[in-house]
């Protein structure tokens, strides 16, 4: 406001100075003191200076209006030097007024000062020219600071180091979405205003690692922005919590990295959060076009009731992260309080595993695989158990992931292989030729060190490679890279038999089935449980079994607990079955006695004697 008032006083003063010579109408100019002091060389010099400075000012000015004003001022100065007439002097004063107005409009304080001083000085010099015939060059000299100021002020700015662009919107990130602080503030206000049932939903994008590696982080950021735009399209409902973002409202927040979050009320739709999660996940499955490349990504989601953890925002985020990490197999993972207990138990197990004694705390149990053809035992599977000091006997599924987290997977695999070799040697001493299967192996079996250890153990215990059967999860077999395929080929070259365990428990990759060069495939419970209402499903399972039979791969049905399930497995033309129907897992300490008892109770007719009797 003070600047505007100053500009108005300058206008009034200059207008008064312009009218003063006309009002005076004096002839004192006849007594010029300096009329003889204006040679042609000086005029030419000032004309060159005006042209040079005006052109530089035009080039350095950032605004089109300023460039026009500088051009007109330069032309006016040249007209004065050419002695066009007094009209040129009045035109210069008008242009100076326009320059003051433009500088005030742009808010450039230095330009206002320079323009005002130059205008006052130039007007006074014009008055002296009208009254006492002072040379017009003085007027030009008073205007030159305007051109010089444009050059000086801009050169001063360009010498400064480039500053980082400030974030124009508080609590926003690089994607233009609210950040953690922004959504926290909105969440606290929202829950105070609407304390009803609501869900905090977290979205985690996956598949960006390969994009950043192969295409670069720039394309990864572009893909992240496109993914965020897709998600925002499905969050237009008024039941989704609004988040202030400058003068606008957003409904999706970016926590950083690949994690996004939103909050929705369930007052009008009980399962709104699940519906939104499904739509967002489905939208991310559609390919993206980034950098002329077709890229596919995926997403997972978790949600937690906003009444959990006393409604504290940061604690709710922790719960959402925990749900994603605790249920990697689920696309949409709801948070459960049991997850907190499981996490505490896992932390305690990891502390105990740091001091575990394999020899004294781990034990091998066994369970037979029985052939459907003749009821004899194909091989015996060894099952790892942990004699936990507080929780009792724990199955391998309860702690095998913790073993890998603790970095003990390879030492444990070596220990189990050696124990299996000792048991196989003991069976041979008793005259029992029985292969042993071990099912705890995962990525550790693809280590060069592991394969060399298996070879050495077989030689030391004088075992045949066929005496050991290595079982691995189906997911590992169906996602092998070239190095993994080479390691599996090495094991088969050694003569070690391989088995795919739990086939069907994870999503089936039918395209991989014909390429699996293994000896056995175990169908999981979900594929071997008979259900009369699933006729088409039975046909699919029967097709899988037939496909493996063509590949000379023996199919084993897991989880057989009743005669009905055994009959179902036999109707599928499966090779063998395994389950509680035959026996529960037993300690390997009594394996020799149990096998002898089984052979006595289930005698197998000698094929040669059966042929002689028919003759």
Coordinates of C-alpha atoms in Angstrom, one line a residue:
X1 CA 0.0 0.0 0.0
X2 CA 2.9 2.4 0.8
X3 CA 4.4 1.6 -2.5
X4 CA 1.2 2.5 -4.3
X5 CA 1.0 5.8 -2.4
X6 CA 4.6 6.7 -3.3
X7 CA 3.8 5.9 -7.0
X8 CA 0.8 8.3 -6.9
X9 CA 2.9 11.2 -5.5
X10 CA 5.5 10.6 -8.2
X11 CA 2.8 10.7 -10.8
X12 CA 1.4 14.0 -9.4
X13 CA 4.9 15.6 -9.2
X14 CA 5.8 14.6 -12.8
X15 CA 2.5 15.9 -14.2
X16 CA 3.1 19.2 -12.4
X17 CA 6.6 19.5 -13.8
X18 CA 5.3 18.8 -17.3
X19 CA 2.8 21.6 -17.2
X20 CA 5.1 24.1 -15.5
X21 CA 7.0 25.1 -18.7
X22 CA 3.8 25.7 -20.6
X23 CA 2.3 27.7 -17.8
X24 CA 5.4 29.8 -17.4
X25 CA 5.7 30.6 -21.1
X26 CA 9.0 32.4 -20.5
X27 CA 11.7 33.5 -22.9
X28 CA 14.6 33.0 -20.5
X29 CA 15.7 30.2 -22.7
X30 CA 17.2 32.8 -25.0
X31 CA 20.0 33.3 -22.5
X32 CA 21.3 29.8 -22.8
X33 CA 24.5 29.2 -20.9
X34 CA 25.3 25.9 -22.6
X35 CA 24.0 26.2 -26.1
X36 CA 27.5 26.0 -27.5
X37 CA 28.3 22.8 -25.6
X38 CA 26.9 20.0 -27.8
X39 CA 29.2 18.9 -30.6
X40 CA 28.0 16.2 -33.1
X41 CA 30.6 13.7 -31.7
X42 CA 28.9 13.8 -28.3
X43 CA 25.5 13.3 -29.8
X44 CA 26.7 10.3 -31.8
X45 CA 28.4 8.9 -28.7
X46 CA 25.1 9.1 -26.6
X47 CA 23.1 7.6 -29.5
X48 CA 25.4 4.6 -29.5
X49 CA 25.2 4.3 -25.7
X50 CA 21.4 4.5 -25.9
X51 CA 21.1 1.9 -28.6
X52 CA 23.5 -0.5 -26.8
X53 CA 21.9 -0.2 -23.4
X54 CA 18.4 -0.4 -24.7
X55 CA 19.1 -3.5 -26.7
X56 CA 20.8 -5.2 -23.7
X57 CA 17.8 -4.3 -21.5
X58 CA 15.4 -5.7 -24.0
X59 CA 17.3 -8.9 -24.2
X60 CA 17.7 -9.3 -20.4
X61 CA 14.1 -8.3 -19.5
X62 CA 11.8 -11.2 -18.5
X63 CA 8.5 -9.6 -19.4
X64 CA 7.2 -8.7 -22.9
X65 CA 5.7 -5.4 -21.6
X66 CA 9.0 -4.3 -20.2
X67 CA 10.7 -5.1 -23.5
X68 CA 8.3 -2.9 -25.4
X69 CA 8.8 -0.1 -22.9
X70 CA 12.5 -0.3 -23.2
X71 CA 12.3 -0.3 -27.0
X72 CA 10.0 2.8 -27.0
X73 CA 12.3 4.6 -24.4
X74 CA 15.3 3.9 -26.7
X75 CA 13.5 5.2 -29.7
X76 CA 12.4 8.3 -27.8
X77 CA 15.9 9.0 -26.6
X78 CA 17.2 8.7 -30.2
X79 CA 14.4 11.1 -31.3
X80 CA 15.5 13.6 -28.7
X81 CA 19.1 13.3 -29.8
X82 CA 18.0 13.9 -33.4
X83 CA 16.2 17.1 -32.3
X84 CA 12.8 16.0 -33.6
X85 CA 11.2 18.6 -31.4
X86 CA 9.8 19.1 -27.9
X87 CA 7.1 16.5 -28.6
X88 CA 9.8 13.9 -28.2
X89 CA 10.5 15.1 -24.7
X90 CA 6.9 15.0 -23.7
X91 CA 6.7 11.4 -25.1
X92 CA 9.7 10.4 -22.9
X93 CA 7.9 11.6 -19.8
X94 CA 4.8 9.6 -20.8
X95 CA 6.9 6.5 -21.3
X96 CA 8.5 7.0 -17.9
X97 CA 5.1 7.1 -16.3
X98 CA 4.1 3.9 -18.0
X99 CA 7.4 2.3 -16.8
X100 CA 6.6 3.3 -13.2
X101 CA 3.1 1.8 -13.5
X102 CA 4.5 -1.4 -15.0
X103 CA 7.2 -1.8 -12.3
X104 CA 4.6 -1.2 -9.6
X105 CA 2.3 -3.9 -11.2
X106 CA 5.1 -6.4 -11.2
X107 CA 6.0 -5.7 -7.6
X108 CA 9.7 -5.0 -8.4
X109 CA 10.7 -2.5 -5.7
X110 CA 14.1 -1.7 -7.1
X111 CA 12.6 -0.9 -10.5
X112 CA 10.0 1.4 -8.9
X113 CA 12.8 3.3 -7.2
X114 CA 15.0 3.6 -10.3
X115 CA 12.0 4.5 -12.5
X116 CA 10.8 7.2 -10.1
X117 CA 14.2 8.8 -9.6
X118 CA 15.0 8.6 -13.3
X119 CA 11.6 10.1 -14.1
X120 CA 12.0 13.0 -11.6
X121 CA 15.5 13.7 -12.8
X122 CA 14.6 13.5 -16.4
X123 CA 11.6 15.8 -15.8
X124 CA 13.7 18.4 -14.0
X125 CA 16.2 18.3 -16.8
X126 CA 13.4 18.8 -19.3
X127 CA 12.2 21.8 -17.3
X128 CA 15.8 23.2 -17.3
X129 CA 15.8 22.7 -21.1
X130 CA 12.6 24.6 -21.5
X131 CA 13.6 27.4 -19.1
X132 CA 17.3 27.7 -19.6
X133 CA 18.0 25.6 -22.7
X134 CA 20.1 23.1 -21.0
X135 CA 21.3 20.5 -23.5
X136 CA 18.9 17.6 -24.2
X137 CA 21.8 15.2 -23.6
X138 CA 21.3 15.7 -19.9
X139 CA 17.8 14.4 -20.3
X140 CA 19.1 11.3 -22.0
X141 CA 21.7 10.8 -19.2
X142 CA 18.9 10.9 -16.7
X143 CA 17.1 8.1 -18.5
X144 CA 20.1 5.8 -19.0
X145 CA 19.9 4.4 -15.3
X146 CA 16.6 2.7 -16.3
X147 CA 18.4 0.6 -18.9
X148 CA 21.4 0.0 -16.6
X149 CA 19.1 -1.1 -13.7
X150 CA 17.6 -3.8 -15.9
X151 CA 21.1 -5.1 -16.7
X152 CA 22.4 -4.8 -13.1
X153 CA 19.5 -6.3 -11.3
X154 CA 19.3 -9.4 -13.5
X155 CA 23.0 -10.0 -13.6
X156 CA 22.9 -9.9 -9.8
X157 CA 20.3 -12.6 -9.7
X158 CA 22.1 -14.8 -12.2
X159 CA 25.2 -14.8 -10.1
X160 CA 23.4 -16.4 -7.2
X161 CA 23.6 -20.2 -6.9
X162 CA 20.5 -22.0 -8.2
X163 CA 18.2 -22.5 -5.2
X164 CA 16.1 -25.6 -4.8
X165 CA 12.5 -25.0 -5.9
X166 CA 10.4 -24.6 -2.8
X167 CA 7.4 -26.9 -2.4
X168 CA 4.5 -24.6 -3.3
X169 CA 2.0 -26.8 -1.4
X170 CA 2.8 -27.8 2.3
X171 CA 2.5 -31.4 3.3
X172 CA 2.8 -32.7 -0.3
X173 CA 5.4 -34.9 -2.0
X174 CA 7.0 -35.2 -5.5
X175 CA 3.8 -36.8 -6.9
X176 CA 1.7 -33.9 -5.8
X177 CA 0.0 -36.1 -3.2
X178 CA -0.3 -35.5 0.6
X179 CA 2.6 -36.9 2.5
X180 CA 2.7 -38.7 5.9
X181 CA 2.4 -35.5 7.9
X182 CA -0.5 -34.2 5.8
X183 CA -2.5 -37.4 6.0
X184 CA -1.8 -37.6 9.8
X185 CA -3.2 -34.2 10.3
X186 CA -6.3 -34.9 8.2
X187 CA -6.8 -38.2 9.9
X188 CA -6.9 -36.7 13.4
X189 CA -9.4 -34.0 12.3
X190 CA -11.5 -36.5 10.4
X191 CA -11.8 -38.9 13.4
X192 CA -12.6 -36.1 15.7
X193 CA -15.4 -35.0 13.3
X194 CA -16.6 -38.5 12.3
X195 CA -15.8 -41.2 15.0
X196 CA -17.8 -43.9 13.3
X197 CA -16.4 -47.2 11.8
X198 CA -13.6 -46.5 9.3
X199 CA -10.8 -48.4 7.7
X200 CA -7.2 -47.4 7.0
X201 CA -6.1 -49.0 3.7
X202 CA -2.5 -49.3 2.6
X203 CA -1.5 -50.1 -1.0
X204 CA 1.9 -51.5 -1.8
X205 CA 3.1 -51.6 -5.5
X206 CA 5.4 -54.4 -6.6
X207 CA 7.5 -55.0 -9.6
X208 CA 9.3 -51.7 -9.7
X209 CA 12.8 -53.1 -8.9
X210 CA 13.2 -54.5 -12.4
X211 CA 11.9 -51.2 -14.0
X212 CA 14.4 -49.1 -12.1
X213 CA 17.2 -51.5 -12.9
X214 CA 16.5 -51.9 -16.6
X215 CA 14.9 -48.6 -17.6
X216 CA 16.2 -46.2 -14.9
X217 CA 14.7 -44.5 -11.9
X218 CA 13.3 -41.7 -14.1
X219 CA 11.0 -44.2 -15.8
X220 CA 10.2 -45.7 -12.4
X221 CA 9.1 -42.4 -11.1
X222 CA 6.9 -41.9 -14.2
X223 CA 5.4 -45.3 -13.7
X224 CA 4.8 -44.5 -10.0
X225 CA 2.9 -41.3 -11.0
X226 CA 0.8 -43.2 -13.6
X227 CA -0.1 -45.8 -10.9
X228 CA -1.1 -43.1 -8.5
X229 CA -3.3 -41.5 -11.1
X230 CA -5.1 -44.8 -11.7
X231 CA -5.7 -45.3 -8.0
X232 CA -7.1 -41.7 -7.5
X233 CA -9.8 -42.5 -10.1
X234 CA -11.4 -45.0 -7.8
X235 CA -11.3 -42.8 -4.7
X236 CA -13.9 -40.2 -5.7
X237 CA -16.5 -41.5 -3.2
X238 CA -17.5 -39.0 -0.4
X239 CA -17.0 -41.9 2.1
X240 CA -13.2 -41.6 1.4
X241 CA -11.5 -39.2 3.8
X242 CA -10.6 -35.8 2.2
X243 CA -7.1 -34.5 2.7
X244 CA -6.3 -30.8 2.4
X245 CA -3.8 -30.1 -0.3
X246 CA -3.4 -26.3 -0.8
X247 CA -6.6 -25.0 -2.2
X248 CA -7.7 -28.5 -3.3
X249 CA -8.8 -31.8 -1.6
X250 CA -7.0 -35.1 -2.2
X251 CA -8.2 -38.6 -1.1
X252 CA -4.9 -40.5 -1.6
X253 CA -1.7 -40.0 0.3
X254 CA 1.8 -41.2 -0.6
X255 CA 3.9 -42.5 2.4
X256 CA 7.0 -42.6 0.3
X257 CA 8.5 -45.4 -1.8
X258 CA 5.9 -47.7 -3.1
X259 CA 3.3 -47.3 -0.3
X260 CA 0.1 -45.3 -0.5
X261 CA -2.7 -44.9 2.0
X262 CA -6.3 -43.8 2.2
X263 CA -9.1 -43.9 4.8
X264 CA -12.7 -44.7 4.1
X265 CA -15.8 -44.7 6.3
X266 CA -18.0 -47.7 6.5
X267 CA -21.1 -45.9 7.6
X268 CA -22.9 -46.3 4.2
X269 CA -21.2 -49.4 2.8
X270 CA -19.9 -52.1 5.1
X271 CA -17.4 -53.6 2.7
X272 CA -16.4 -50.4 0.9
X273 CA -12.7 -50.8 1.7
X274 CA -12.6 -54.3 0.2
X275 CA -14.4 -53.2 -2.9
X276 CA -11.9 -50.3 -3.4
X277 CA -8.9 -52.5 -2.8
X278 CA -10.2 -55.0 -5.4
X279 CA -10.7 -52.2 -8.0
X280 CA -7.3 -50.6 -7.4
X281 CA -5.5 -53.9 -7.6
X282 CA -7.3 -54.8 -10.8
X283 CA -6.4 -51.5 -12.3
X284 CA -2.7 -51.9 -11.6
X285 CA -2.7 -55.3 -13.4
X286 CA -3.4 -53.5 -16.7
X287 CA -0.1 -52.9 -18.6
X288 CA 1.4 -49.4 -18.5
X289 CA 3.0 -47.6 -21.4
X290 CA 6.1 -45.9 -20.2
X291 CA 8.9 -44.7 -22.5
X292 CA 7.4 -46.7 -25.4
X293 CA 7.7 -49.8 -23.2
X294 CA 4.8 -52.0 -22.1
X295 CA 5.3 -52.6 -18.3
X296 CA 3.3 -54.8 -15.9
X297 CA 3.2 -54.2 -12.2
X298 CA 1.2 -55.6 -9.4
X299 CA -0.2 -54.4 -6.1
X300 CA -1.1 -55.7 -2.7
X301 CA -3.3 -54.2 0.0
X302 CA -3.9 -54.4 3.7
X303 CA -6.4 -52.7 5.9
X304 CA -6.9 -52.1 9.6
X305 CA -9.8 -50.8 11.6
X306 CA -9.2 -47.2 12.7
X307 CA -10.4 -48.1 16.2
X308 CA -7.3 -50.4 16.7
X309 CA -4.3 -49.2 18.7
X310 CA -6.4 -46.5 20.3
X311 CA -6.8 -44.8 17.0
X312 CA -3.3 -43.5 16.8
X313 CA -2.4 -42.9 13.2
X314 CA 1.3 -44.0 13.3
X315 CA 0.3 -47.2 15.2
X316 CA -2.3 -47.9 12.6
X317 CA 0.3 -47.6 9.8
X318 CA 2.5 -50.0 11.7
X319 CA -0.4 -52.5 11.8
X320 CA -1.0 -52.1 8.1
X321 CA 2.7 -52.7 7.3
X322 CA 2.6 -55.8 9.6
X323 CA -0.4 -57.2 7.8
X324 CA 1.4 -56.9 4.4
X325 CA 4.6 -58.5 5.7
X326 CA 2.8 -61.3 7.7
X327 CA 0.7 -62.5 4.8
X328 CA 2.8 -62.3 1.7
X329 CA 0.6 -64.9 0.0
X330 CA -2.5 -62.7 0.2
X331 CA -3.3 -60.0 -2.2
X332 CA -5.6 -58.3 0.3
X333 CA -4.5 -58.9 3.9
X334 CA -6.6 -57.8 6.8
X335 CA -4.9 -56.9 10.0
X336 CA -5.5 -59.2 13.0
X337 CA -4.3 -58.8 16.5
X338 CA -2.8 -62.3 16.3
X339 CA -0.2 -60.8 14.0
X340 CA 1.2 -58.8 16.8
X341 CA 1.5 -62.0 18.9
X342 CA 3.1 -63.9 16.1
X343 CA 5.6 -61.1 15.5
X344 CA 6.6 -61.1 19.2
X345 CA 6.9 -64.9 19.1
X346 CA 9.0 -64.7 16.0
X347 CA 11.3 -62.1 17.6
X348 CA 11.7 -64.5 20.6
X349 CA 12.4 -67.4 18.3
X350 CA 15.1 -65.5 16.4
X351 CA 16.8 -64.7 19.7
X352 CA 16.6 -68.5 20.6
X353 CA 17.8 -69.6 17.2
X354 CA 20.9 -67.5 17.6
X355 CA 22.0 -70.1 20.3
X356 CA 20.3 -73.2 19.0
X357 CA 22.1 -76.6 19.3
X358 CA 21.1 -78.6 16.2
X359 CA 22.2 -81.9 17.7
X360 CA 20.4 -81.6 21.0
X361 CA 17.3 -79.6 20.1
X362 CA 16.4 -80.8 16.6
X363 CA 14.9 -84.2 15.8
X364 CA 13.8 -86.0 12.6
X365 CA 10.3 -87.6 12.5
X366 CA 9.1 -89.7 9.6
X367 CA 6.0 -90.5 7.6
X368 CA 5.7 -93.1 4.8
X369 CA 4.6 -92.6 1.2
X370 CA 2.5 -95.7 0.2
X371 CA 2.1 -96.9 -3.3
X372 CA -1.5 -97.2 -4.5
X373 CA -0.6 -100.2 -6.8
X374 CA 0.5 -102.7 -4.1
X375 CA 0.3 -100.9 -0.8
X376 CA 4.1 -101.0 -0.3
X377 CA 6.2 -98.1 0.9
X378 CA 7.8 -96.1 -1.9
X379 CA 10.0 -94.1 0.5
X380 CA 9.9 -92.5 3.9
X381 CA 9.8 -88.7 4.3
X382 CA 11.8 -87.2 7.1
X383 CA 10.2 -84.3 8.9
X384 CA 12.2 -81.8 11.0
X385 CA 10.9 -81.0 14.5
X386 CA 12.2 -78.6 17.1
X387 CA 12.1 -79.6 20.7
X388 CA 11.3 -76.1 21.9
X389 CA 12.0 -75.6 25.6
X390 CA 8.7 -73.6 26.1
X391 CA 6.3 -74.4 23.3
X392 CA 7.0 -78.1 22.9
X393 CA 7.5 -79.9 19.6
X394 CA 7.3 -77.4 16.7
X395 CA 6.9 -78.5 13.1
X396 CA 9.3 -77.2 10.5
X397 CA 6.6 -74.9 9.0
X398 CA 6.6 -73.0 12.3
X399 CA 10.2 -72.0 12.2
X400 CA 11.8 -72.7 8.8
X401 CA 11.3 -69.1 7.7
X402 CA 12.9 -67.9 10.9
X403 CA 15.8 -70.2 10.2
X404 CA 16.3 -68.5 6.8
X405 CA 16.0 -65.0 8.4
X406 CA 18.6 -66.0 11.0
X407 CA 21.0 -67.1 8.2
X408 CA 21.0 -70.7 9.3
X409 CA 19.4 -72.3 6.3
X410 CA 22.6 -73.8 4.7
X411 CA 24.0 -75.1 8.0
X412 CA 20.7 -76.7 8.9
X413 CA 20.4 -78.2 5.4
X414 CA 23.8 -79.8 5.8
X415 CA 22.9 -81.1 9.3
X416 CA 19.7 -82.7 8.0
X417 CA 21.4 -84.3 5.0
X418 CA 24.0 -85.8 7.3
X419 CA 21.4 -87.1 9.7
X420 CA 19.4 -88.6 6.9
X421 CA 22.6 -90.4 5.6
X422 CA 23.2 -91.8 9.1
X423 CA 19.6 -93.2 9.2
X424 CA 19.9 -94.6 5.7
X425 CA 23.1 -96.4 6.7
X426 CA 21.4 -97.8 9.8
X427 CA 18.5 -99.1 7.7
X428 CA 21.0 -100.8 5.4
X429 CA 22.7 -102.5 8.3
X430 CA 19.3 -103.9 9.3
X431 CA 18.8 -105.2 5.7
X432 CA 16.1 -102.6 4.9
X433 CA 16.6 -100.8 1.6
X434 CA 14.5 -97.7 2.0
X435 CA 15.0 -94.3 0.3
X436 CA 14.6 -91.2 2.5
X437 CA 13.0 -87.9 1.5
X438 CA 13.8 -84.6 3.1
X439 CA 11.4 -81.7 2.6
X440 CA 12.8 -78.6 4.3
X441 CA 14.9 -77.3 1.4
X442 CA 14.3 -74.1 -0.5
X443 CA 16.7 -71.7 -2.1
X444 CA 19.6 -73.1 -0.1
X445 CA 19.6 -76.2 -2.2
X446 CA 20.8 -74.1 -5.2
X447 CA 24.1 -73.2 -3.5
X448 CA 27.2 -74.7 -4.9
X449 CA 28.4 -75.5 -1.4
X450 CA 25.2 -77.5 -0.7
X451 CA 25.6 -79.7 -3.8
X452 CA 29.2 -80.4 -3.0
X453 CA 28.2 -81.3 0.6
X454 CA 25.5 -83.8 -0.6
X455 CA 28.0 -85.4 -2.9
X456 CA 30.6 -85.8 -0.1
X457 CA 28.1 -87.2 2.4
X458 CA 26.9 -89.8 -0.1
X459 CA 30.5 -91.0 -0.6
X460 CA 31.4 -91.0 3.1
X461 CA 28.3 -93.1 4.0
X462 CA 28.6 -95.4 1.0
X463 CA 25.1 -94.5 -0.2
X464 CA 23.7 -94.6 -3.6
X465 CA 22.3 -91.2 -4.9
X466 CA 18.9 -92.9 -5.2
X467 CA 18.8 -93.3 -1.5
X468 CA 18.2 -89.6 -1.0
X469 CA 15.1 -87.7 -2.3
X470 CA 15.1 -83.9 -2.0
X471 CA 11.7 -82.3 -1.7
X472 CA 11.4 -78.6 -2.5
X473 CA 8.4 -76.2 -2.5
X474 CA 6.6 -76.0 -5.9
X475 CA 6.9 -72.2 -6.0
X476 CA 10.7 -72.5 -6.0
X477 CA 10.7 -75.0 -8.9
X478 CA 8.3 -72.9 -11.0
X479 CA 10.3 -69.7 -10.7
X480 CA 13.8 -70.9 -11.3
X481 CA 16.3 -68.7 -13.2
X482 CA 19.0 -70.0 -15.4
X483 CA 21.4 -70.5 -12.6
X484 CA 18.8 -72.4 -10.5
X485 CA 18.0 -74.6 -13.5
X486 CA 21.7 -75.4 -13.8
X487 CA 22.0 -76.4 -10.1
X488 CA 18.9 -78.7 -10.4
X489 CA 20.4 -80.3 -13.4
X490 CA 23.6 -81.0 -11.4
X491 CA 21.7 -82.7 -8.7
X492 CA 19.9 -84.9 -11.2
X493 CA 23.2 -85.7 -12.9
X494 CA 24.5 -86.9 -9.6
X495 CA 21.5 -89.3 -9.4
X496 CA 19.7 -87.5 -6.6
X497 CA 15.9 -87.7 -7.0
X498 CA 13.8 -84.6 -6.7
X499 CA 10.2 -84.1 -5.6
X500 CA 8.0 -81.0 -6.0
X501 CA 6.2 -80.6 -2.6
X502 CA 2.8 -78.9 -2.0
X503 CA 1.9 -78.6 -5.7
X504 CA -1.4 -76.7 -6.0
X505 CA -1.1 -74.9 -2.6
X506 CA 0.2 -71.8 -4.5
X507 CA -1.2 -70.6 -7.8
X508 CA -0.7 -73.3 -10.5
X509 CA 1.6 -72.5 -13.4
X510 CA 0.4 -75.1 -15.9
X511 CA 2.9 -73.9 -18.5
X512 CA 5.7 -75.0 -16.2
X513 CA 4.3 -78.5 -15.6
X514 CA 5.7 -80.3 -18.7
X515 CA 9.1 -78.7 -18.2
X516 CA 9.7 -79.9 -14.6
X517 CA 12.4 -82.6 -14.8
X518 CA 11.7 -84.2 -11.4
X519 CA 10.9 -87.7 -10.2
X520 CA 7.9 -87.0 -8.0
X521 CA 5.1 -84.4 -7.7
X522 CA 3.1 -84.1 -4.5
X523 CA -0.4 -82.7 -4.9
X524 CA -1.5 -80.5 -2.0
X525 CA -4.6 -81.0 0.1
X526 CA -6.6 -78.5 -1.9
X527 CA -6.3 -80.8 -5.0
X528 CA -6.8 -84.2 -3.3
X529 CA -9.9 -83.5 -1.2
X530 CA -12.9 -85.0 -3.0
X531 CA -15.9 -82.7 -3.5
X532 CA -18.9 -84.0 -5.4
X533 CA -19.9 -80.4 -6.5
X534 CA -16.6 -79.8 -8.3
X535 CA -16.8 -82.1 -11.3
X536 CA -14.8 -79.7 -13.5
X537 CA -12.2 -79.3 -10.9
X538 CA -11.7 -83.1 -10.7
X539 CA -11.2 -83.1 -14.4
X540 CA -8.5 -80.5 -14.1
X541 CA -6.7 -82.5 -11.3
X542 CA -7.0 -85.7 -13.3
X543 CA -5.5 -83.9 -16.3
X544 CA -2.5 -82.8 -14.2
X545 CA -1.9 -86.4 -13.0
X546 CA -2.1 -87.7 -16.5
X547 CA 0.3 -85.0 -17.8
X548 CA 2.8 -86.0 -15.1
X549 CA 2.4 -89.7 -15.9
X550 CA 3.3 -89.0 -19.5
X551 CA 6.4 -87.2 -18.3
X552 CA 7.4 -90.4 -16.3
X553 CA 6.8 -88.3 -13.1
X554 CA 5.2 -90.1 -10.2
X555 CA 2.3 -88.2 -8.6
X556 CA 1.7 -88.5 -4.8
X557 CA -1.5 -87.3 -3.1
X558 CA -0.9 -85.6 0.2
X559 CA -3.2 -85.2 3.2
X560 CA -5.0 -88.6 2.8
X561 CA -6.9 -89.1 6.1
X562 CA -9.8 -91.3 5.1
X563 CA -10.7 -94.2 2.8
X564 CA -12.8 -91.9 0.7
X565 CA -9.7 -89.7 0.0
X566 CA -7.6 -92.8 -0.7
X567 CA -10.2 -94.0 -3.2
X568 CA -10.3 -90.5 -4.8
X569 CA -6.5 -90.6 -5.2
X570 CA -6.6 -94.1 -6.7
X571 CA -9.3 -93.0 -9.1
X572 CA -7.0 -90.2 -10.2
X573 CA -4.5 -92.8 -11.2
X574 CA -2.0 -91.3 -8.8
X575 CA 1.1 -93.3 -8.0
X576 CA 1.1 -93.1 -4.2
X577 CA -0.6 -91.4 -1.2
X578 CA 0.6 -89.9 2.1
X579 CA -1.4 -88.9 5.2
X580 CA -2.8 -89.7 8.6
X581 CA -4.7 -92.7 7.2
X582 CA -1.5 -94.7 7.3
X583 CA 0.2 -93.0 10.3
X584 CA 1.0 -89.8 11.9
X585 CA 4.6 -88.5 12.0
X586 CA 6.6 -90.6 14.3
X587 CA 10.1 -90.2 15.8
X588 CA 12.9 -91.6 13.7
X589 CA 14.2 -93.3 16.8
X590 CA 11.7 -96.1 16.3
X591 CA 11.7 -96.1 12.5
X592 CA 13.4 -99.5 12.1
X593 CA 10.9 -101.3 14.4
X594 CA 8.0 -99.6 12.7
X595 CA 9.1 -100.5 9.2
X596 CA 9.6 -104.2 10.2
X597 CA 6.1 -104.2 11.8
X598 CA 4.6 -102.7 8.6
X599 CA 6.2 -105.3 6.4
X600 CA 4.9 -108.0 8.6
X601 CA 1.4 -106.6 8.6
X602 CA 1.4 -105.8 4.8
X603 CA 3.3 -108.6 3.1
X604 CA 4.0 -108.0 -0.5
X605 CA 3.7 -111.0 -2.8
X606 CA 6.9 -111.8 -4.7
X607 CA 6.2 -111.1 -8.4
X608 CA 8.2 -114.1 -9.6
X609 CA 6.3 -116.5 -7.3
X610 CA 3.0 -115.1 -8.5
X611 CA 4.1 -115.8 -12.1
X612 CA 5.1 -119.4 -11.2
X613 CA 1.7 -120.1 -9.6
X614 CA -0.1 -118.9 -12.7
X615 CA 1.9 -121.3 -14.8

